[in-house]
Coordinates of C-alpha atoms and ligand atoms in Angstrom, one line a residue:
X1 CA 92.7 240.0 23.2
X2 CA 96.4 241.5 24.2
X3 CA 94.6 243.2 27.0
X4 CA 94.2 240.1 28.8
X5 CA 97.5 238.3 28.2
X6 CA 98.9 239.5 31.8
X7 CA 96.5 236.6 32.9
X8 CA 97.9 233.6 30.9
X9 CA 101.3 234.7 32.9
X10 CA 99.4 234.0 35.7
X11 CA 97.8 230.8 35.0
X12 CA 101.5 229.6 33.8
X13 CA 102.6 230.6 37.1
X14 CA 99.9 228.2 39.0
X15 CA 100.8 225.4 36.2
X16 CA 104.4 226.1 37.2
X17 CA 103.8 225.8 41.1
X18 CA 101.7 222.6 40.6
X19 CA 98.6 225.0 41.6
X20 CA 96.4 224.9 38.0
X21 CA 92.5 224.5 38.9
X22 CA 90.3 223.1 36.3
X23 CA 86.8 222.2 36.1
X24 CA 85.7 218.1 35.8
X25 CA 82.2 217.0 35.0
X26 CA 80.5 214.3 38.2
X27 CA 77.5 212.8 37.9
X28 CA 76.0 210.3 40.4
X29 CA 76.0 206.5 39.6
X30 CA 73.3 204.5 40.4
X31 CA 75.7 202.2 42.9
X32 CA 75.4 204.1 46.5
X33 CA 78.4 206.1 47.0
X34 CA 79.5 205.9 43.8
X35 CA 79.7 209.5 40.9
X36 CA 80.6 209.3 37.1
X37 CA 83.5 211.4 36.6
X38 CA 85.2 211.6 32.7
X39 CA 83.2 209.2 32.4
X40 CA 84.2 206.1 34.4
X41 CA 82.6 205.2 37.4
X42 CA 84.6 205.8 40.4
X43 CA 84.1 205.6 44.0
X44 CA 83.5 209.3 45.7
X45 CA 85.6 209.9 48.4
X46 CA 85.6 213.7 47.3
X47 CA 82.2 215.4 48.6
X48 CA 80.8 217.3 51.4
X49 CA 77.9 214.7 51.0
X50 CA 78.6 213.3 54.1
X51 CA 75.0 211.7 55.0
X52 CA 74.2 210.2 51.6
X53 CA 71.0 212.1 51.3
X54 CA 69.0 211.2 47.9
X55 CA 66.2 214.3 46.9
X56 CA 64.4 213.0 43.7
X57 CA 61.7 215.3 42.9
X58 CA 58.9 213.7 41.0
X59 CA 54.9 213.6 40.9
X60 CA 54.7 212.7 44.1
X61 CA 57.2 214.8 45.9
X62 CA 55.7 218.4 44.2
X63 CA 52.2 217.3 45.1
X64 CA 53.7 217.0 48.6
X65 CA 54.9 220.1 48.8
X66 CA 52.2 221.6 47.0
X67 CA 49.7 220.4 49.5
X68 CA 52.4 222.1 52.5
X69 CA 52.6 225.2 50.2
X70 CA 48.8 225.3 51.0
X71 CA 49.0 225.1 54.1
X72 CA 51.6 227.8 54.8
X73 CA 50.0 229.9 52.4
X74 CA 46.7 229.6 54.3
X75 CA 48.1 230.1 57.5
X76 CA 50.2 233.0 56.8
X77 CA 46.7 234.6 55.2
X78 CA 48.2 234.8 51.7
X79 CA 46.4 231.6 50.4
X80 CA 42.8 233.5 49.8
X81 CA 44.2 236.9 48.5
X82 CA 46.2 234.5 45.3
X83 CA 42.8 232.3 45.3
X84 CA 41.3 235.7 44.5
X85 CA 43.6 237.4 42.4
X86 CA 43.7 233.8 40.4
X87 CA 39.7 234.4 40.4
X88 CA 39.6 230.7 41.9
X89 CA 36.0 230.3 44.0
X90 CA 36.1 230.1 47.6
X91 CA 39.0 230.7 50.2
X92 CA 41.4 228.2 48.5
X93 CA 44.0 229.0 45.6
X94 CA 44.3 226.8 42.8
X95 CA 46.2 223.5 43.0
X96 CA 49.0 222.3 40.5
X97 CA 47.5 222.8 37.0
X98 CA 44.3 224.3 38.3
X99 CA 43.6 228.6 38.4
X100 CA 46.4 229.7 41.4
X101 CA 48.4 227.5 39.8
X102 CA 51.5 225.6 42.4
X103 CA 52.5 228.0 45.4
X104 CA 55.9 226.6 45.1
X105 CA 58.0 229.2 43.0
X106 CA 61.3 228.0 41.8
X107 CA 62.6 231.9 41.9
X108 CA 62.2 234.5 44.5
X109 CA 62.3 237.4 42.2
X110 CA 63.9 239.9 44.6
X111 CA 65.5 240.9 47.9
X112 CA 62.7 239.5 51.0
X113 CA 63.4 243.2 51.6
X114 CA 62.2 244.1 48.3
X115 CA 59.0 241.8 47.2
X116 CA 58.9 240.1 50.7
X117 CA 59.4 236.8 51.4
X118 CA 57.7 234.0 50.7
X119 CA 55.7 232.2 53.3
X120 CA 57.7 229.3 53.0
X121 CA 61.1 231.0 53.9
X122 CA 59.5 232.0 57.3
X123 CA 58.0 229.4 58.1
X124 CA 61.2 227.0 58.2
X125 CA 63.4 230.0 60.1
X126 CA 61.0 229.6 62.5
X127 CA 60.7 225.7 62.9
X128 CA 64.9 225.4 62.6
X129 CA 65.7 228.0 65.0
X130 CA 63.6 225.5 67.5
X131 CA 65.8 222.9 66.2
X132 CA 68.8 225.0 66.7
X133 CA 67.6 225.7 70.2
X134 CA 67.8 229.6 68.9
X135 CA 65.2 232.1 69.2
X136 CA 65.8 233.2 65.6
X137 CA 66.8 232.3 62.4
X138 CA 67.9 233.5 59.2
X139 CA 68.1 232.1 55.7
X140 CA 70.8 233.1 53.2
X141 CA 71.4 232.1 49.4
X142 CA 74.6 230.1 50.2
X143 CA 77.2 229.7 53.0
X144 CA 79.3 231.8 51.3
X145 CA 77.0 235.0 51.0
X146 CA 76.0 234.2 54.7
X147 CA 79.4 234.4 56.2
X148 CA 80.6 237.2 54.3
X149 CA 77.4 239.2 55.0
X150 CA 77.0 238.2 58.6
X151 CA 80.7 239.2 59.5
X152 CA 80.8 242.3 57.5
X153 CA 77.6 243.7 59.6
X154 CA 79.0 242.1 62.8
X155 CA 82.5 244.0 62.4
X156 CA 83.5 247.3 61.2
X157 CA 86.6 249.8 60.8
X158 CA 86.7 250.2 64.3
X159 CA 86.2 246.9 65.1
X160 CA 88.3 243.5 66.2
X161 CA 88.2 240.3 64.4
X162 CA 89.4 237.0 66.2
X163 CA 90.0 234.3 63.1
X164 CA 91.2 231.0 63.3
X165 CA 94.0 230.6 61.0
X166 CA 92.2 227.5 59.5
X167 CA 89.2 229.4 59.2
X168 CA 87.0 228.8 55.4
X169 CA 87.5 231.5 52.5
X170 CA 84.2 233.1 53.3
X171 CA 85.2 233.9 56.9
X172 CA 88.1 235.5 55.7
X173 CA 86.9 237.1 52.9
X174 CA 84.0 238.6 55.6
X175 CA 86.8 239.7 57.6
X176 CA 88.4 241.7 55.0
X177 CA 85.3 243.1 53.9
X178 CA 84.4 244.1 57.1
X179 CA 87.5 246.5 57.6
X180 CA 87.9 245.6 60.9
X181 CA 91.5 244.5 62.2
X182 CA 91.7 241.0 62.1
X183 CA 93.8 238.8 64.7
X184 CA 94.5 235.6 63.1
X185 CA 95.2 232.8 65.8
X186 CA 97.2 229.9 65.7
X187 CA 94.6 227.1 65.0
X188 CA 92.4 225.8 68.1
X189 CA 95.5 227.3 70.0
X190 CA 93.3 228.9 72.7
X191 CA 96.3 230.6 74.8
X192 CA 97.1 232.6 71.7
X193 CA 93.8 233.9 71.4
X194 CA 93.8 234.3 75.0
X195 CA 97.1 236.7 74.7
X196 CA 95.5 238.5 71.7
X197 CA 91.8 239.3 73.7
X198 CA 93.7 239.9 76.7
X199 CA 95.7 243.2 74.9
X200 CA 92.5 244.2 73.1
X201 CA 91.1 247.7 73.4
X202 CA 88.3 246.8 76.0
X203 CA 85.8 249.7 75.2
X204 CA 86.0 247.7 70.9
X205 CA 83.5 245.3 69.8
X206 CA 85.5 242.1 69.3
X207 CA 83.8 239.1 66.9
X208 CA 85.5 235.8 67.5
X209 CA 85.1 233.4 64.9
X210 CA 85.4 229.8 63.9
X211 CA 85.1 226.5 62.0
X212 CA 83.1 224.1 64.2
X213 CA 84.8 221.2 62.4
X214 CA 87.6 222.6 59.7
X215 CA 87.4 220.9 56.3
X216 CA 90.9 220.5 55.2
X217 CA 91.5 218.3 58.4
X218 CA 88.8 217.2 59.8
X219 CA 89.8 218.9 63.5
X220 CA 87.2 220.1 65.9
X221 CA 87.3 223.6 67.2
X222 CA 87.7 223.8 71.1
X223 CA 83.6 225.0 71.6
X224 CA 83.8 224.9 75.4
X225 CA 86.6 227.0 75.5
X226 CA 85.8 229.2 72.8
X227 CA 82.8 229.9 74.7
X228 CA 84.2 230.3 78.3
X229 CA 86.9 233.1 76.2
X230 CA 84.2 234.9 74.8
X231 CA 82.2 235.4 77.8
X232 CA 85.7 236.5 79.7
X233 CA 86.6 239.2 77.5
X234 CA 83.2 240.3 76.7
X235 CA 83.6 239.4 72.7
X236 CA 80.8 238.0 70.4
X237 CA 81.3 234.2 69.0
X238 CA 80.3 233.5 65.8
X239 CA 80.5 229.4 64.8
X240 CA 80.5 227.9 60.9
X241 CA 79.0 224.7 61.4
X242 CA 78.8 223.9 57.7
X243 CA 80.6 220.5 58.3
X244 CA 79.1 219.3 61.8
X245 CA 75.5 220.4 60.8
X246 CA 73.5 217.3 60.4
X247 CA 76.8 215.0 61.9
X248 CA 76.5 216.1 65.2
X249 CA 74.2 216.5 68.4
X250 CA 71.4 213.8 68.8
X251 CA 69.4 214.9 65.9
X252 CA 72.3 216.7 63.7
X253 CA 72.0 220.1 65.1
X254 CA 75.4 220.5 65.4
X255 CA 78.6 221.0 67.3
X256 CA 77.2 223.6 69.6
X257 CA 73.9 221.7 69.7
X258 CA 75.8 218.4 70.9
X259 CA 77.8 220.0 73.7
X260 CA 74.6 221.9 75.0
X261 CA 76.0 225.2 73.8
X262 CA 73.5 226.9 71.5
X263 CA 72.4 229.6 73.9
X264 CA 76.1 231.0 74.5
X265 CA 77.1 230.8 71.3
X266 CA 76.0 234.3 69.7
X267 CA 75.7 233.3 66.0
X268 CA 75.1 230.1 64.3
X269 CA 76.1 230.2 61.0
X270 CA 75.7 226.7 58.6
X271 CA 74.8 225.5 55.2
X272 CA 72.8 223.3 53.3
X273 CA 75.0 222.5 50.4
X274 CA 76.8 219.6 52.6
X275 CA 75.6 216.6 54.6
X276 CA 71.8 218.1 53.7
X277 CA 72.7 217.8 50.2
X278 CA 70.8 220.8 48.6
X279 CA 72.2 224.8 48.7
X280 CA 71.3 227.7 50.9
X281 CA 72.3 228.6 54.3
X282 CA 71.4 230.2 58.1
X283 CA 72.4 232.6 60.6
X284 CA 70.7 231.2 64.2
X285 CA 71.1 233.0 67.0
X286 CA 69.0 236.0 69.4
X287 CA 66.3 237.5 67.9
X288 CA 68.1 240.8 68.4
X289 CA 71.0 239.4 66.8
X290 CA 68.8 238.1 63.4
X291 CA 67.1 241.7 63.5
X292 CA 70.4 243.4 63.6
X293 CA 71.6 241.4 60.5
X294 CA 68.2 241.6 58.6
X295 CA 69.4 245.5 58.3
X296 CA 72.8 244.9 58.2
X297 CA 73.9 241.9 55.9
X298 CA 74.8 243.0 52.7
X299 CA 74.3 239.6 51.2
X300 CA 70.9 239.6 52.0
X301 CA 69.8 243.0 51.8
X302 CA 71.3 243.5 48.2
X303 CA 70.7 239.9 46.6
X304 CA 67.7 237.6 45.4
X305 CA 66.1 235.2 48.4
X306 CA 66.9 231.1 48.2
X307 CA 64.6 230.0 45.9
X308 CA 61.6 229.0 47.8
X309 CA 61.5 225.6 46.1
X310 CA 64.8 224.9 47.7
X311 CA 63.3 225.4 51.2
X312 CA 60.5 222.6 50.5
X313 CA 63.8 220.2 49.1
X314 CA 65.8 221.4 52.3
X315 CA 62.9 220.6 54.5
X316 CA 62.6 217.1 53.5
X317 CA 66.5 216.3 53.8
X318 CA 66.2 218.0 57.1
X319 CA 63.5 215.6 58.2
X320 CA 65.5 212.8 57.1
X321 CA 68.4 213.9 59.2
X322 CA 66.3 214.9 62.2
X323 CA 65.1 211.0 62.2
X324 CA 67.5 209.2 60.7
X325 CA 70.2 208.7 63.6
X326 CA 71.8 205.6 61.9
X327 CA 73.4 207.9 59.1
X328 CA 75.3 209.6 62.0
X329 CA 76.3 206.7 63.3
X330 CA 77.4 204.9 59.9
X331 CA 79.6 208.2 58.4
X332 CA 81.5 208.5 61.9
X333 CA 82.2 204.7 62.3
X334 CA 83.2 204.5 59.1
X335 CA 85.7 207.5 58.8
X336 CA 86.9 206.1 62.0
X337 CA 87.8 202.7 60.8
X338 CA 89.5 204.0 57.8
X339 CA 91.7 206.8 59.8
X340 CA 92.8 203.9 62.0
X341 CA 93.6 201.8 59.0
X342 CA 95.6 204.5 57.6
X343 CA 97.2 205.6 60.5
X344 CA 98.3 201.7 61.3
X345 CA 99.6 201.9 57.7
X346 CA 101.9 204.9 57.9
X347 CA 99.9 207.7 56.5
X348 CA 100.0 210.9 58.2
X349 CA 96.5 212.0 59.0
X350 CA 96.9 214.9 60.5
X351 CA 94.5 216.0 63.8
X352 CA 91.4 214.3 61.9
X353 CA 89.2 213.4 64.6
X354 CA 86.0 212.9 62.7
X355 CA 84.6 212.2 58.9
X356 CA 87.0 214.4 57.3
X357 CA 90.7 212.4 56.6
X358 CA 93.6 214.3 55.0
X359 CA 95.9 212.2 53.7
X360 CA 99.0 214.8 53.9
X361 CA 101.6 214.0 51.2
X362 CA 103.6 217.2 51.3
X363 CA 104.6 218.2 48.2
X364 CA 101.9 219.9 45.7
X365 CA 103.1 217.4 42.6
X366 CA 103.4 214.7 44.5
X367 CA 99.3 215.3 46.1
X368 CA 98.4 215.9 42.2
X369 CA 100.2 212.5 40.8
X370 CA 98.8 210.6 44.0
X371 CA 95.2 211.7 42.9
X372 CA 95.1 211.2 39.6
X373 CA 96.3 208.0 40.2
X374 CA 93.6 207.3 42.4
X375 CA 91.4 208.2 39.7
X376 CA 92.6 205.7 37.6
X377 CA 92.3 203.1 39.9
X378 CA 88.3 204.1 40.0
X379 CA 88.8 206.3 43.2
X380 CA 87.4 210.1 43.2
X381 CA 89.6 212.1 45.5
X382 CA 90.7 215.8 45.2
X383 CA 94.3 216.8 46.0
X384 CA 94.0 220.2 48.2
X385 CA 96.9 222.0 47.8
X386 CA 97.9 225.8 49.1
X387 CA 96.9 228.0 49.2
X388 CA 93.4 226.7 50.5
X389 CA 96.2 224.6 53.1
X390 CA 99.6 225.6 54.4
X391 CA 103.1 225.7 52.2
X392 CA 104.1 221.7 52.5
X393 CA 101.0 220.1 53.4
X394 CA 99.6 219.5 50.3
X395 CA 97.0 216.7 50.9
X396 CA 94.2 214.1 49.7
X397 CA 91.3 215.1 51.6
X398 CA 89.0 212.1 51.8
X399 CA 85.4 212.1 52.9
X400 CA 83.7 208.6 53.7
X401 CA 79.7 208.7 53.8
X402 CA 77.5 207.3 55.8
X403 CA 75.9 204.8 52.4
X404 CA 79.1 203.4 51.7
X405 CA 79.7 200.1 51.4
X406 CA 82.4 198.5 53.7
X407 CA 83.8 196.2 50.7
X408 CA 84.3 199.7 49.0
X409 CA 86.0 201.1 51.5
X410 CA 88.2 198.3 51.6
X411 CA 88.7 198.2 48.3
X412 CA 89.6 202.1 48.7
X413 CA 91.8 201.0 51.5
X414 CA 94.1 199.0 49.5
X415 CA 94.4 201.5 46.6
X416 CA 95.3 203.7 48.7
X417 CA 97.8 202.0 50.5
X418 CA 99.8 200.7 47.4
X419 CA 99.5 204.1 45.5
X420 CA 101.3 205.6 48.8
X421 CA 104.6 202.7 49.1
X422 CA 104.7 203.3 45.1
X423 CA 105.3 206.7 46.0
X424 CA 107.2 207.1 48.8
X425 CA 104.3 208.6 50.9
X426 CA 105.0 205.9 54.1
Ligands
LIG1 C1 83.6 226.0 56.7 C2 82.8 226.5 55.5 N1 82.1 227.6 55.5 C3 81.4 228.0 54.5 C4 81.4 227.4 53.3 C5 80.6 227.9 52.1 O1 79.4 227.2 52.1 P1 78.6 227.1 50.7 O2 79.3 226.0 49.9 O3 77.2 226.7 51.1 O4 78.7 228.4 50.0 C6 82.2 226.2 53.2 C7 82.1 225.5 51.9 O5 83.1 224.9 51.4 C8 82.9 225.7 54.3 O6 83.7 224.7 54.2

């Protein structure tokens, strides 16, 4: 294995700078809020599950869904072409355990553009674009695939790309990918990405894109003003909302949703791996737009369809969150009360304005000591260092949900506070 010595160089390098990833094992405990990590139960201030969404899938969940896998089925006018090929009698195709078997298939098996879709997939684009207040929509495997394959058909060699500086991996990865030339601006700093559109070749396509909320600080992207650029300069606006999805707008729809912006913004981009709790992502937007990137996205074209079972999970958690206005409610007090408390403490918190509160501590060995001494006071919490933030603000990113309990928070409160005076952090 000399071949591949160069990369223990490497990794020595990342140990060396305080940068060394590793995996750990989490598994949820049964106390709300609450994950088993190396085996000690620990309070989870570490997760993108902001809402505190719960999918068990037992008896009667599949039966559920196998009953609404009928009813798609039938009304898409594939439910008595399976009953036949099954040889079930009548129009109807077998239920769970019966000829026909369950509709609900936990693998796609190809490209939609390949096998087709199934019904199922279709079916929710079209109710969650009406959510989105979209006349499309467009499912993806994950938000990673999505934003690298909706950016890369948006934007090509010719093209301009407007990035946030703070903007997620995937956006910049899709940037790259794309070969357009990309204009990173300074983060939410609107004049400098008015001075950079302003000297832009008019007769390019331009793609402006952004975080709605960005997740190493929990700061909210300037929508209005985004929007009012776009239109001025004649560019295209894409928006991630993989961390406002479900937290904002009346019913969760969103940053763009909330500030009555869906129908100028030209592509709506968010996930399902966060505050819905299960995987897969969307592209909302014109229909011309979710045409253009049905032939366009790489990531969809070239790769397997979400598992349809995954719709019927993501369906439910999005009822939930359609409904369930409280959970808003709960995550945003919540992180609010604890920013303050930190703030009035000494902690720097950055420009956190919602459920997402960096603690910055600076220096990368000081963010990794500070977590792993969280850990051992029973408090999961990852240390983000660079390069996912800038050189120096190496940070404890810490993400409240909306099940907490306040006496946990508290608790979490205190921890924090005396782990920071021990180390010099206020
Ligand atoms: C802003 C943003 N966009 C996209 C993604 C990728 O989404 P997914 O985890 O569904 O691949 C993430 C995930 O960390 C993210 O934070």
């Amino acid at each position: 294995m000399d071949h591949l010595q160069w990369m223990r160089g490497e990794l020595d390098r990342l140990a060396a700078a305080g940068q060394a990833r590793a995996l750990t094992e989490s598994a949820p405990a049964r106390r709300e809020g609450w994950i088993i990590r190396n085996g000690r139960s620990m309070l989870n201030l570490a997760s993108n599950h902001y809402l505190g969404l719960h999918h068990e899938v037992n008896e009667e969940t599949l039966s559920r869904w196998n009953d609404y896998a009928d009813r798609i089925r039938a009304e898409s006018g594939s439910g008595a072409e399976m009953a036949a090929t099954a040889g079930a009698v009548g129009s109807e195709a077998g239920k769970f355990g019966e000829p026909g078997g369950s509709p609900i298939r936990t693998g796609a098996t190809a490209s939609r553009l390949i096998v087709g879709g199934d019904p199922i997939l279709g079916s929710f684009e079209r109710e969650f674009a009406a959510y989105k207040g979209t006349e499309a929509c467009l499912l993806f495997g994950s938000g990673f695939m999505a934003n690298v394959g909706i950016i890369s058909a948006l934007a090509g060699r010719n093209d301009l790309i407007f990035s946030d500086k703070y903007n997620h991996a995937s956006i910049v990865d899709g940037a790259i990918l794309s070969r357009a030339k990309v204009f990173r601006y300074r983060n939410r700093d609107m004049n400098h990405l008015e001075q950079l559109l302003r000297k832009a070749d008019p007769a390019k396509h331009k793609l402006v894109v952004t975080d709605s909320v960005f997740s190493m600080d929990g700061s909210i992207a300037p929508l209005r003003e985004l929007v009012e650029l776009k239109e001025r300069y004649g560019a295209m606006l894409m928006v991630d909302e993989a961390h406002s999805g479900g937290v904002f707008g009346l019913r969760g729809e969103g940053l763009a949703g909330e500030l009555g912006l869906a129908q100028r913004v030209d592509v709506h981009m968010g996930t399902f791996s966060k505050a819905y709790g299960c995987y897969g992502a969307y592209a909302a937007g014109p229909a011309l737009m979710i045409d253009y990137l049905i032939n366009k996205a790489r990531s969809l074209i070239y790769s397997t369809a979400l598992p349809p079972m995954l719709v019927y999970a993501i369906r439910d958690q999005w009822n939930i969150i359609r409904t369930e206005g409280w959970r808003r409610d709960a995550l945003l007090g919540k992180a609010d009360w604890l920013r303050g408390e930190l703030r009035s403490a000494g902690f720097d918190t950055g420009d956190s304005e919602c459920h997402i509160v960096p603690v910055i501590v600076g220096d990368n060995e000081r963010s990794l000591v500070f977590g792993s001494k969280l850990q051992e006071a029973g408090i999961a919490a990852v240390p983000i260092r660079p390069p996912t933030v800038p050189e120096g603000s190496a940070r404890i990113r810490l993400t409240p949900m909306a099940t907490h309990r306040d006496d946990d928070l508290r608790m979490a409160l205190d921890t924090i506070v005396s782990i920071g005076l021990e180390l010099g952090v206020i």
